[in-house]
mmCIF file of C-alpha atoms and ligand atoms in Angstrom:
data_model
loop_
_atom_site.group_PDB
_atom_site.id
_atom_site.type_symbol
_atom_site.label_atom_id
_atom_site.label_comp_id
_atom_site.label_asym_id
_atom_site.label_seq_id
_atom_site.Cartn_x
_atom_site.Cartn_y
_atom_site.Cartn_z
ATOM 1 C CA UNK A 1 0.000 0.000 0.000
ATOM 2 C CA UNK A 2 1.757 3.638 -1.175
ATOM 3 C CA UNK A 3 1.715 6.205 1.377
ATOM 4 C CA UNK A 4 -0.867 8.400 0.579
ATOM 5 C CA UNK A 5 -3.277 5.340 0.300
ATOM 6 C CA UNK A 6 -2.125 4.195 3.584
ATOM 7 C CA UNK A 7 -3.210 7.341 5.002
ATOM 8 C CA UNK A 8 -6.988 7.297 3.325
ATOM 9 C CA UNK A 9 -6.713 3.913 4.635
ATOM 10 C CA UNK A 10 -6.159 4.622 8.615
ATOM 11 C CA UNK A 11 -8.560 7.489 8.058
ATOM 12 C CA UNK A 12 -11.329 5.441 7.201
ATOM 13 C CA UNK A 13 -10.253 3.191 9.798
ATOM 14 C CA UNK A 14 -10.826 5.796 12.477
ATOM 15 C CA UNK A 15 -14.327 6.855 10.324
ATOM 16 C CA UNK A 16 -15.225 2.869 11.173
ATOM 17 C CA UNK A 17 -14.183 2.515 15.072
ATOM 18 C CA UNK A 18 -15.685 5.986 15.068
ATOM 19 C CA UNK A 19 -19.224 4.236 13.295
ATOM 20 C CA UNK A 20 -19.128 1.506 15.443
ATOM 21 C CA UNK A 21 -19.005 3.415 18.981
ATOM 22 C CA UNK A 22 -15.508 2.086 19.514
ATOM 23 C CA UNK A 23 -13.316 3.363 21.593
ATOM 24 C CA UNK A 24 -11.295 5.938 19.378
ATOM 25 C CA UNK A 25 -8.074 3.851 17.955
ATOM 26 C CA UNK A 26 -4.616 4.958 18.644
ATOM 27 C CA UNK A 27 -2.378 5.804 15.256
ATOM 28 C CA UNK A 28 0.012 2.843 16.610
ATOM 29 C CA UNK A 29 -1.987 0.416 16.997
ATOM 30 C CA UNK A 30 -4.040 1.587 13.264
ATOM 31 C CA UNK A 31 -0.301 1.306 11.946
ATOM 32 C CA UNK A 32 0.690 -1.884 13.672
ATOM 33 C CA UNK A 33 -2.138 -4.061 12.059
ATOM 34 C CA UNK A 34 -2.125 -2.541 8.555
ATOM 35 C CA UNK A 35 1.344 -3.637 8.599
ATOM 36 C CA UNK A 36 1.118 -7.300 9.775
ATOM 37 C CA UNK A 37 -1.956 -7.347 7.250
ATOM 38 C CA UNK A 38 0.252 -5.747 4.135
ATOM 39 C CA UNK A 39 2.543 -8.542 4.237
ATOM 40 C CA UNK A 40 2.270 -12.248 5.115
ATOM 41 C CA UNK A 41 3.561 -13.283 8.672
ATOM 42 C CA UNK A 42 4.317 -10.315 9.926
ATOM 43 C CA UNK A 43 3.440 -9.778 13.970
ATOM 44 C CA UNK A 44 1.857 -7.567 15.447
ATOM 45 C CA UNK A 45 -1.814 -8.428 15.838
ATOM 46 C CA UNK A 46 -0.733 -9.535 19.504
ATOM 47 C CA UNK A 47 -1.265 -12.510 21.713
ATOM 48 C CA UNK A 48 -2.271 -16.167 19.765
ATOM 49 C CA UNK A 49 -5.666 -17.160 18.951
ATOM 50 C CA UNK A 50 -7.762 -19.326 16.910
ATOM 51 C CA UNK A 51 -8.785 -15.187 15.559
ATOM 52 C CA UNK A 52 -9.290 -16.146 11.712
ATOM 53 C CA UNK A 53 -10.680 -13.755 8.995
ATOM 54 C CA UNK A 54 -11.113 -14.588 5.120
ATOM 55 C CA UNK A 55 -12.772 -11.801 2.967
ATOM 56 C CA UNK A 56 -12.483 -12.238 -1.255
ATOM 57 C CA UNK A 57 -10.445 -10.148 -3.466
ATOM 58 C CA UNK A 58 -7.767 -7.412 -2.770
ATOM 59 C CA UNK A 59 -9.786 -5.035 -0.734
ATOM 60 C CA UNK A 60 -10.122 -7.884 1.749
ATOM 61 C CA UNK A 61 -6.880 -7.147 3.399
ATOM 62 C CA UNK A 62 -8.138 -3.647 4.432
ATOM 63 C CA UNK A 63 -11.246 -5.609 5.893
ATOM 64 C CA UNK A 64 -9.403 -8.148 7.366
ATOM 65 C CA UNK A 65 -7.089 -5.168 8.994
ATOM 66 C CA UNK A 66 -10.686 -3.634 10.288
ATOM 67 C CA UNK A 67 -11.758 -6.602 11.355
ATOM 68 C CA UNK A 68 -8.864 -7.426 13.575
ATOM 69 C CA UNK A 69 -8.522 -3.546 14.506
ATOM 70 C CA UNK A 70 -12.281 -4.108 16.046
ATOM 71 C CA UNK A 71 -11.290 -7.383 17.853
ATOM 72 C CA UNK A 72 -8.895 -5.794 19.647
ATOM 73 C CA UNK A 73 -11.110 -3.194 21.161
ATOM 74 C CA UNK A 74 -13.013 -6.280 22.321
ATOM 75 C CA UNK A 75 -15.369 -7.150 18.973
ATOM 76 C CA UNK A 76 -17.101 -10.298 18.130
ATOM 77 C CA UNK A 77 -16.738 -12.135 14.898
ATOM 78 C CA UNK A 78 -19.803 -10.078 14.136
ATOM 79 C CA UNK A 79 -18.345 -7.226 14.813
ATOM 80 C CA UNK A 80 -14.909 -8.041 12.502
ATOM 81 C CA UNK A 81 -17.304 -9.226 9.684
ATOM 82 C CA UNK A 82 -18.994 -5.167 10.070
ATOM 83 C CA UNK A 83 -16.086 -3.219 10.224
ATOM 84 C CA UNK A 84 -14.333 -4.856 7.342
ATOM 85 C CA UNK A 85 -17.791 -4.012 5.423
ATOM 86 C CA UNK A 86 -17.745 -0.893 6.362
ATOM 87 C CA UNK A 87 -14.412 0.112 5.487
ATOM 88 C CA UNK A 88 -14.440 -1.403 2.336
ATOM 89 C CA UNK A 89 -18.173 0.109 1.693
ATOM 90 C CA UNK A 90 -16.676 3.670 2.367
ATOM 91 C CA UNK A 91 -14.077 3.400 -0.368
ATOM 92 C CA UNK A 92 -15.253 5.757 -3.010
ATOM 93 C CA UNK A 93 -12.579 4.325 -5.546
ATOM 94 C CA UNK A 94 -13.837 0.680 -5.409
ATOM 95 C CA UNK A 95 -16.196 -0.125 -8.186
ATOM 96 C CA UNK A 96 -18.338 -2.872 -6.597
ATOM 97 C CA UNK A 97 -19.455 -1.985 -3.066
ATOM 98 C CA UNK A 98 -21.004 0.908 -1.305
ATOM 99 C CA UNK A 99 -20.139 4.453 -2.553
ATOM 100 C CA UNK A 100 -18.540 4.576 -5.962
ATOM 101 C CA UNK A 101 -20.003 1.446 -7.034
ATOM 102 C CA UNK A 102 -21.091 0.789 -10.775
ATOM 103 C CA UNK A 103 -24.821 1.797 -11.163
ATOM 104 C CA UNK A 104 -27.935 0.043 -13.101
ATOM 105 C CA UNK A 105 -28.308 0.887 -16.572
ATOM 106 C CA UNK A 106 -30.806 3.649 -15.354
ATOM 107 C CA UNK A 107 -27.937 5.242 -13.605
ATOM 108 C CA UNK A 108 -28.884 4.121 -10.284
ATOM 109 C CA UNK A 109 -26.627 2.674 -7.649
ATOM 110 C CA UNK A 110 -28.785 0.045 -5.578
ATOM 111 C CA UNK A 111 -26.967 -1.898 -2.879
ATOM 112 C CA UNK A 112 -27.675 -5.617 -1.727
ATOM 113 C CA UNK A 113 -26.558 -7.271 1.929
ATOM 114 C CA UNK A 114 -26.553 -9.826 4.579
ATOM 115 C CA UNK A 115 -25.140 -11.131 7.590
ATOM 116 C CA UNK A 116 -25.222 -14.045 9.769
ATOM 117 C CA UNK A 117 -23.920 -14.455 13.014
ATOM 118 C CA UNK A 118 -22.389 -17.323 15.476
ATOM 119 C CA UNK A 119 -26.398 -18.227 16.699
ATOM 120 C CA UNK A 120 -27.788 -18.431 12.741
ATOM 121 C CA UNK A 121 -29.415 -15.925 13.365
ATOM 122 C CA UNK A 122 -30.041 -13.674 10.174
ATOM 123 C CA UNK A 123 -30.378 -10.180 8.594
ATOM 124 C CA UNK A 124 -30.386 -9.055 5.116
ATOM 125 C CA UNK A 125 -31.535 -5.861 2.989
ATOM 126 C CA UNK A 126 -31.566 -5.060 -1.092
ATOM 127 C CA UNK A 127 -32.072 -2.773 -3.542
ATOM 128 C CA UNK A 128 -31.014 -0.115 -0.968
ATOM 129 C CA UNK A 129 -30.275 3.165 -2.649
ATOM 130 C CA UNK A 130 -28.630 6.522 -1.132
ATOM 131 C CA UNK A 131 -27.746 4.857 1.925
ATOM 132 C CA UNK A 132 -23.882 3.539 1.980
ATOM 133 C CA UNK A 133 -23.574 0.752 4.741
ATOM 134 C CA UNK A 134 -26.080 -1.939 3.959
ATOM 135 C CA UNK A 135 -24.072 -4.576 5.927
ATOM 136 C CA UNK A 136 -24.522 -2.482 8.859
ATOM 137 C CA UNK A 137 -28.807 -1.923 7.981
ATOM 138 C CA UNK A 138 -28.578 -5.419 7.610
ATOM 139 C CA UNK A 139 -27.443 -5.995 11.091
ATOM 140 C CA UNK A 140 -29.630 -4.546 12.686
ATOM 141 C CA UNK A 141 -32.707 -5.948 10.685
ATOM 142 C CA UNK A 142 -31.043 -9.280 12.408
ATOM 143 C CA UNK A 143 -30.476 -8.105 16.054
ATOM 144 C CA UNK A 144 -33.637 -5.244 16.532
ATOM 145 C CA UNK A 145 -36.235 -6.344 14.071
ATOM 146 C CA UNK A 146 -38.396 -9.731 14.199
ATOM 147 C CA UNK A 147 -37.769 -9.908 10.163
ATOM 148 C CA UNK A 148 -34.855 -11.177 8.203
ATOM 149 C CA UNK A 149 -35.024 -9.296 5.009
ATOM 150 C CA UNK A 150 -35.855 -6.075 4.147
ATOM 151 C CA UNK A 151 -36.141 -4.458 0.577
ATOM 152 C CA UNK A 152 -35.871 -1.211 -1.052
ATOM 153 C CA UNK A 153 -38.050 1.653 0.416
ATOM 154 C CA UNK A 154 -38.688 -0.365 3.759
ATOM 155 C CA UNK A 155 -35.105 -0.934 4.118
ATOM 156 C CA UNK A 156 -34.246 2.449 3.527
ATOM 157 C CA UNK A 157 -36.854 3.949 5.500
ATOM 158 C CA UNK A 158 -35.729 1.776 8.412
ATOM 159 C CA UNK A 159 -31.984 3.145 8.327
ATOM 160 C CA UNK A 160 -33.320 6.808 8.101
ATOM 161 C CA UNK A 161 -34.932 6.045 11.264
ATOM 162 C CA UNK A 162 -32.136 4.418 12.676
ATOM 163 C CA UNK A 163 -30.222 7.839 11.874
ATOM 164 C CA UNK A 164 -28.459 6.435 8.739
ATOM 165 C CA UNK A 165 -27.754 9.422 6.661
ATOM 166 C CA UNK A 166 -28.321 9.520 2.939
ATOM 167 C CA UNK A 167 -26.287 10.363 0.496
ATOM 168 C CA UNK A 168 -25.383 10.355 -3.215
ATOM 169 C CA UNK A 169 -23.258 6.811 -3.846
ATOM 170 C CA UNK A 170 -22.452 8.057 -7.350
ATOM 171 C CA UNK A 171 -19.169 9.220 -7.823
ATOM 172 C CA UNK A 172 -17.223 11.410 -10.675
ATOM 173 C CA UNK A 173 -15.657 8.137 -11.580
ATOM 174 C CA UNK A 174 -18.749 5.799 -11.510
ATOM 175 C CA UNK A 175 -20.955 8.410 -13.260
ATOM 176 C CA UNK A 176 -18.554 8.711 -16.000
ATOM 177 C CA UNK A 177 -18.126 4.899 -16.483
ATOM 178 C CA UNK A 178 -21.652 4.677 -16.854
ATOM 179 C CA UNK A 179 -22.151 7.681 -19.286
ATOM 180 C CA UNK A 180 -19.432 5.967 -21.220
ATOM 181 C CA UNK A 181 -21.537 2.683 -21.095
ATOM 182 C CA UNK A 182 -24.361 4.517 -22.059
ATOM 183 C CA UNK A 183 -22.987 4.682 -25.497
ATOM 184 C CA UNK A 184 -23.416 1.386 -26.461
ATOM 185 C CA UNK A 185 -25.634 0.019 -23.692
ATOM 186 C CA UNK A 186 -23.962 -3.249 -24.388
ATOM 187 C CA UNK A 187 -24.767 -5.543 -21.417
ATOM 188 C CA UNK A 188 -22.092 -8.192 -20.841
ATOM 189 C CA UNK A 189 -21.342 -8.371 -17.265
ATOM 190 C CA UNK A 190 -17.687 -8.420 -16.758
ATOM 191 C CA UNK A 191 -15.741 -10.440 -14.314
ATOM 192 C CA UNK A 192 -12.981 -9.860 -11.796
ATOM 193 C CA UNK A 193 -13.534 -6.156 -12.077
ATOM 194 C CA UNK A 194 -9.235 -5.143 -11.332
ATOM 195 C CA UNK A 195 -9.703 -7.871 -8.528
ATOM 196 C CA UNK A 196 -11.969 -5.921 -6.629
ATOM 197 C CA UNK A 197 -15.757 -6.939 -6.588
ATOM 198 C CA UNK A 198 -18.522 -7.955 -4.393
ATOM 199 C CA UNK A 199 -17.043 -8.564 -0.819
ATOM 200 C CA UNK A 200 -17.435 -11.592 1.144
ATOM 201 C CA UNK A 201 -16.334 -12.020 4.637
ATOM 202 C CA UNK A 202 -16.168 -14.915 7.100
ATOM 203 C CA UNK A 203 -14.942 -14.496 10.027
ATOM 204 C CA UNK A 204 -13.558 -16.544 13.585
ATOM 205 C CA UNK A 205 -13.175 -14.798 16.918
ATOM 206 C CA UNK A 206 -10.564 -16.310 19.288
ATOM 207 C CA UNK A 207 -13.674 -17.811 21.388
ATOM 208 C CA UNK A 208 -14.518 -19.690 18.521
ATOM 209 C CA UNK A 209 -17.564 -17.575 17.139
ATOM 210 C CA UNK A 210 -18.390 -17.441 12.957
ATOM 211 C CA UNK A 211 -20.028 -14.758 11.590
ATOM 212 C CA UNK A 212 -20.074 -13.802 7.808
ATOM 213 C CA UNK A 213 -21.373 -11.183 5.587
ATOM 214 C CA UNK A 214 -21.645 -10.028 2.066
ATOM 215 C CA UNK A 215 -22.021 -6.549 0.679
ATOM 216 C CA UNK A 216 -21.970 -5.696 -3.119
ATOM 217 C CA UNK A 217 -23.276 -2.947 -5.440
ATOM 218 C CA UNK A 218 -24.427 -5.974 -7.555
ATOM 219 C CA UNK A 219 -23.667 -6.427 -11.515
ATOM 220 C CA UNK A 220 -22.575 -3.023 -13.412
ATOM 221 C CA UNK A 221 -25.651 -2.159 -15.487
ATOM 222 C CA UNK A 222 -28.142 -4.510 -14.417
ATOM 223 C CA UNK A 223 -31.792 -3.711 -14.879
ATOM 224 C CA UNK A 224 -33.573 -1.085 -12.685
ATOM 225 C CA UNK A 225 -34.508 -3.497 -9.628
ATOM 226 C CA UNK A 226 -31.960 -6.770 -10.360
ATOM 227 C CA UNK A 227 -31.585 -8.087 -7.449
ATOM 228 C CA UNK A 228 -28.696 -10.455 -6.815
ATOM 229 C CA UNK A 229 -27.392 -13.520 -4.706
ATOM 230 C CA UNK A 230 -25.127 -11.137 -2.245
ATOM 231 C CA UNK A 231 -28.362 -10.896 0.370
ATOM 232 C CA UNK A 232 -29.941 -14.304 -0.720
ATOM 233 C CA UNK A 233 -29.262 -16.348 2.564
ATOM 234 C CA UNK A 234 -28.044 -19.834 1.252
ATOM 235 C CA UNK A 235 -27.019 -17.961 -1.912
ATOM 236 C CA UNK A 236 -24.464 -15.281 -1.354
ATOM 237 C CA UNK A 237 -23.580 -16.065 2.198
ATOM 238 C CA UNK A 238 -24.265 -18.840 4.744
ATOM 239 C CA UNK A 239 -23.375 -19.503 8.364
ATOM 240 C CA UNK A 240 -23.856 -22.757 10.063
ATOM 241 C CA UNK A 241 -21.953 -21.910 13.980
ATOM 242 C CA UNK A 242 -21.400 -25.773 14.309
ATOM 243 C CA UNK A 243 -20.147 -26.307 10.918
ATOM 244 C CA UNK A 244 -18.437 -23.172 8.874
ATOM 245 C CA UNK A 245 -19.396 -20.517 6.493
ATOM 246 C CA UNK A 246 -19.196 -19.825 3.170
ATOM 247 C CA UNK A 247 -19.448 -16.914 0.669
ATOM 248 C CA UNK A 248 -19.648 -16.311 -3.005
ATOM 249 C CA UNK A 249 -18.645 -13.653 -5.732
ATOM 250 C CA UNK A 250 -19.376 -13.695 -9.726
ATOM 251 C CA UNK A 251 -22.373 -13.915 -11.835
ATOM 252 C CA UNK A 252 -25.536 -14.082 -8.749
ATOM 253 C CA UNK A 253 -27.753 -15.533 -10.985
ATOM 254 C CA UNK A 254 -25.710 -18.893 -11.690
ATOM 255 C CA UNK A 255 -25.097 -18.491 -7.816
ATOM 256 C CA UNK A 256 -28.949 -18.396 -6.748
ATOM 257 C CA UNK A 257 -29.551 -21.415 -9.077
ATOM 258 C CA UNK A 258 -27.552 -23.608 -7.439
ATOM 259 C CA UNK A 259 -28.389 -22.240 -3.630
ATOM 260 C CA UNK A 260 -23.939 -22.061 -3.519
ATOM 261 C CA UNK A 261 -22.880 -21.011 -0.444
ATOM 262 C CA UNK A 262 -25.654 -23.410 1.298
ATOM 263 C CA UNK A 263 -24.345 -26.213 -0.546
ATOM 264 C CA UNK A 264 -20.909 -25.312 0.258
ATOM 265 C CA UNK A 265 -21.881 -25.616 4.076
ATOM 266 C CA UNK A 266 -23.828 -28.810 3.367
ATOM 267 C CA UNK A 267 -21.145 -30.573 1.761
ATOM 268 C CA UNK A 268 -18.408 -29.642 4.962
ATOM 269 C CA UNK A 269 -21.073 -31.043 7.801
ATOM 270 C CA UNK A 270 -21.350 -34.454 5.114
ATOM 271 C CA UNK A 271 -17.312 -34.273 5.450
ATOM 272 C CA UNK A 272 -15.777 -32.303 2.791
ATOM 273 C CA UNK A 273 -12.351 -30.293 3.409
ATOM 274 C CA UNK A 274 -13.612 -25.893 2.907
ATOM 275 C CA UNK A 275 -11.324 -26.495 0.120
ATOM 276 C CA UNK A 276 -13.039 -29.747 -1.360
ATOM 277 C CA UNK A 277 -16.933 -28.132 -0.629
ATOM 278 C CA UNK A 278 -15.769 -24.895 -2.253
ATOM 279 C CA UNK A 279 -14.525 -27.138 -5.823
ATOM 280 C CA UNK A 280 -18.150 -28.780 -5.661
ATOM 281 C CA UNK A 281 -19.870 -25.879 -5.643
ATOM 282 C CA UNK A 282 -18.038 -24.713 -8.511
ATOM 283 C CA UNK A 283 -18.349 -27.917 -10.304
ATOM 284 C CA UNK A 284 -22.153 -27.887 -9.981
ATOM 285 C CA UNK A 285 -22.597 -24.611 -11.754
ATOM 286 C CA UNK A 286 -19.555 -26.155 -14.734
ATOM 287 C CA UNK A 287 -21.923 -28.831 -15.112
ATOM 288 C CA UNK A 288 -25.613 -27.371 -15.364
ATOM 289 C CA UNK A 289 -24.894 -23.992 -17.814
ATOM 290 C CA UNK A 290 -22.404 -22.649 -20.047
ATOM 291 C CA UNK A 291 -19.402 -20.958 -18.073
ATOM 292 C CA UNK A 292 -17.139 -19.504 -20.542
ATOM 293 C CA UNK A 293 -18.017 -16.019 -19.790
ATOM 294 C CA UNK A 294 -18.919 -16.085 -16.585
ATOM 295 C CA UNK A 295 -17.151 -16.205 -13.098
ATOM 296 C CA UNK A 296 -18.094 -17.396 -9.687
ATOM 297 C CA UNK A 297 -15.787 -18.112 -6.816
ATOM 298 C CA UNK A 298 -16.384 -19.350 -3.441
ATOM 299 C CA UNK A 299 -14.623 -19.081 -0.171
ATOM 300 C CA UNK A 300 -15.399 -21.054 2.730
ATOM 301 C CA UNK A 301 -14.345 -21.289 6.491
ATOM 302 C CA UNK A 302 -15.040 -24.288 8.823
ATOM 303 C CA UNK A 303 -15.701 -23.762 12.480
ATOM 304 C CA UNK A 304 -12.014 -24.722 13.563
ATOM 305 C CA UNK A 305 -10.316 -22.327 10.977
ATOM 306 C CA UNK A 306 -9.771 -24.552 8.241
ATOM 307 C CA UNK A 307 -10.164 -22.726 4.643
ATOM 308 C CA UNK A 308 -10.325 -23.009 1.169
ATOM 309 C CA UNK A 309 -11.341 -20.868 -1.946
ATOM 310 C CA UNK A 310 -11.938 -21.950 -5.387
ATOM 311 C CA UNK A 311 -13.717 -20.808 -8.635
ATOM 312 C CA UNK A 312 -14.779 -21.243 -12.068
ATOM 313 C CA UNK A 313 -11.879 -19.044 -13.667
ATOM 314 C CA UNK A 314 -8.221 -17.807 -13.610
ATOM 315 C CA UNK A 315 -8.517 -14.354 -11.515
ATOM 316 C CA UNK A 316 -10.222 -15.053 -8.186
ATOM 317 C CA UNK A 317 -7.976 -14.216 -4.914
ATOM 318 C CA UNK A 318 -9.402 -13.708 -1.503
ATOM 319 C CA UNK A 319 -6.961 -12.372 1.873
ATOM 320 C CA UNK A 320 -6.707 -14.439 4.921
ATOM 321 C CA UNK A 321 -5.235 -12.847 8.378
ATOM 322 C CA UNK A 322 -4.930 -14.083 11.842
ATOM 323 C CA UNK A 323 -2.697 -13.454 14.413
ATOM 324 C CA UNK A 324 0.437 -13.746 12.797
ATOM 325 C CA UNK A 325 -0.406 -11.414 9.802
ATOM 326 C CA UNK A 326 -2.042 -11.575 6.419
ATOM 327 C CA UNK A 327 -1.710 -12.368 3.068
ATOM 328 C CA UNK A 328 -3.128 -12.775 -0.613
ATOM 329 C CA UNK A 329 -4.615 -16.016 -1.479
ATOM 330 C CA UNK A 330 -4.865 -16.984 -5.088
ATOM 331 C CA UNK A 331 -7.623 -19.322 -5.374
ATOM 332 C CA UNK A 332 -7.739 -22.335 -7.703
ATOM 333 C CA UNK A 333 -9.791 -22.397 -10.837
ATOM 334 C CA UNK A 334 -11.451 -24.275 -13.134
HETATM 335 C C1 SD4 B 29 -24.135 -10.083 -7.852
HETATM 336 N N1 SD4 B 29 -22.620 -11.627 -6.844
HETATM 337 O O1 SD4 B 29 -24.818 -9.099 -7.637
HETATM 338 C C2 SD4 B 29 -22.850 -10.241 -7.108
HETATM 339 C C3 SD4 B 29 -21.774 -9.573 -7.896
HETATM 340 C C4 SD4 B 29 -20.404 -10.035 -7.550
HETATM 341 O O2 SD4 B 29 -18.243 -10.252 -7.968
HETATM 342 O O3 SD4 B 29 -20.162 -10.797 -6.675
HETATM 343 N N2 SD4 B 29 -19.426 -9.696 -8.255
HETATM 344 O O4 SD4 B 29 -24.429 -10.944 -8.680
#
């Protein structure tokens, strides 16, 4: 990470402990785990612990280094699986999540989210506009409502009332890709945007709790109301406490067809390695449709901190951290 990114970085670190009513981090410690997260096996993230966090593609090591940052002021895995969202949600210059990502083909940015935590229990919201943290509305449709999912309007309505505040996720850069889109209105979603897309996280605390999440701007120039499998339970995410978790990036819609991240899960309590589960999920979607052009990856973490990643194409990577530091992951393919 250059310098002036590192900076942007630690500040939206502090905007995140801030967001979460932690207690305000000190510059050290901010410095201390973005460097044992910016290169693998590094210390610094203290004392051991079974403390495990996966999240896919390269903006997962800032999430990861959020994650751990809110462990150490005493977090859950729930908590990790937030602030990683959050940070990566708040990055104007990624493409695929929260503010700056790609808009619908009507020019409208509409975000999609869920979360499960180390009891099952379950929250998730979609086609959320103007508001930039649906992981964290998400949350709290788990822990303070007696729903699971809420969509568009309601969901939006709800995180006004929680004191969300709204704002315009469409940036210079995002505004511009679209107008230049516009031009052919050619719709071919792409995959593994410059390795930074829809982000899954699963994480371990060091008492042995799994949580996991998904936040994603969904496909660049989808149609008005597309909604896809990042806040489908079962789909883009799924938590079993006594078993593992599981996530998924790429194309939703082969995603929601084969229920992937549930089937990942299923396939580690019948006695599959994360790594195995992850290939058969993959496999499943090779064998029922044509996958040439299209991408899906999964990422999956069992209960005692085993992992494994794997997906249909060249190009998927993921970032794993614990204690003693973090690193990229290429996933295998194919
Ligand atoms: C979707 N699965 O909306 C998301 C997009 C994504 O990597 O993951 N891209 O279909």
């Amino acid at each position: 990470m250059g310098k002036a990114n590192r900076r942007d970085f630690l500040k939206r670190l502090a905007a995140t402990g801030a967001a979460l009513g932690l207690a305000p981090w000190s510059i050290e410690s901010m410095l201390q785990a973005s460097a044992s997260t910016s290169a693998s096996a590094s210390p610094g993230l203290g004392a051991s612990g079974k403390a495990t966090m996966l999240s896919t593609w390269n903006h997962g090591i800032e999430a990861n280094a959020a994650g751990f940052l809110a462990l150490q002021q005493g977090g859950t895995a729930m908590d990790m699986v937030e602030a990683g969202a959050r940070i990566v949600e708040s990055d104007a210059t990624g493409l695929s999540v929260g503010i700056g990502g790609l808009p619908d083909r009507d020019g409208h940015v509409t975000l999609d989210a869920c979360c499960m935590d180390h009891t099952g229990n379950a929250g998730s919201v979609c086609f959320v506009q103007g508001l930039p943290h649906p992981l964290s509305l998400a949350r709290k449709v788990m822990e303070d409502t007696p729903h699971v999912m809420l969509a568009g309007a309601g969901a939006e309505q709800y995180g006004q009332e929680l004191g969300m505040t709204r704002r315009d996720l469409l940036t210079e850069t995002s505004r511009r890709a679209w107008e230049e889109w516009r031009k052919t209105s050619n719709y071919e979603p792409v995959i593994n945007i410059e390795n930074h897309d829809t982000i899954g996280i699963l994480a371990l605390d060091d008492s042995g709790r799994l949580s996991g999440g998904c936040t994603t701007s969904g496909l660049a120039y989808k149609m008005h109301g597309r909604v896809g499998d990042s806040p489908i339970l079962g789909a883009g995410l799924f938590v079993d406490p006594q078993v593992g978790g599981a996530t998924a990036t790429g194309l939703g819609e082969a995603v929601m067809k084969t229920v992937g991240s549930f089937l990942v899960v299923e396939l580690m309590r019948n006695g599959e390695t994360p790594q195995q589960a992850c290939e058969e999920a993959v496999h499943r979607i090779m064998e029922g449709m044509p996958t040439d052009d299209l991408q899906v990856g999964y990422l999956a973490l069992s209960h005692d901190g085993n992992f494994g990643g794997h997906a249909i194409h060249e190009g998927f990577n993921f970032a794993r951290t614990t204690r003693q530091g973090g690193s990229m992951i290429d996933a295998s393919h194919g």
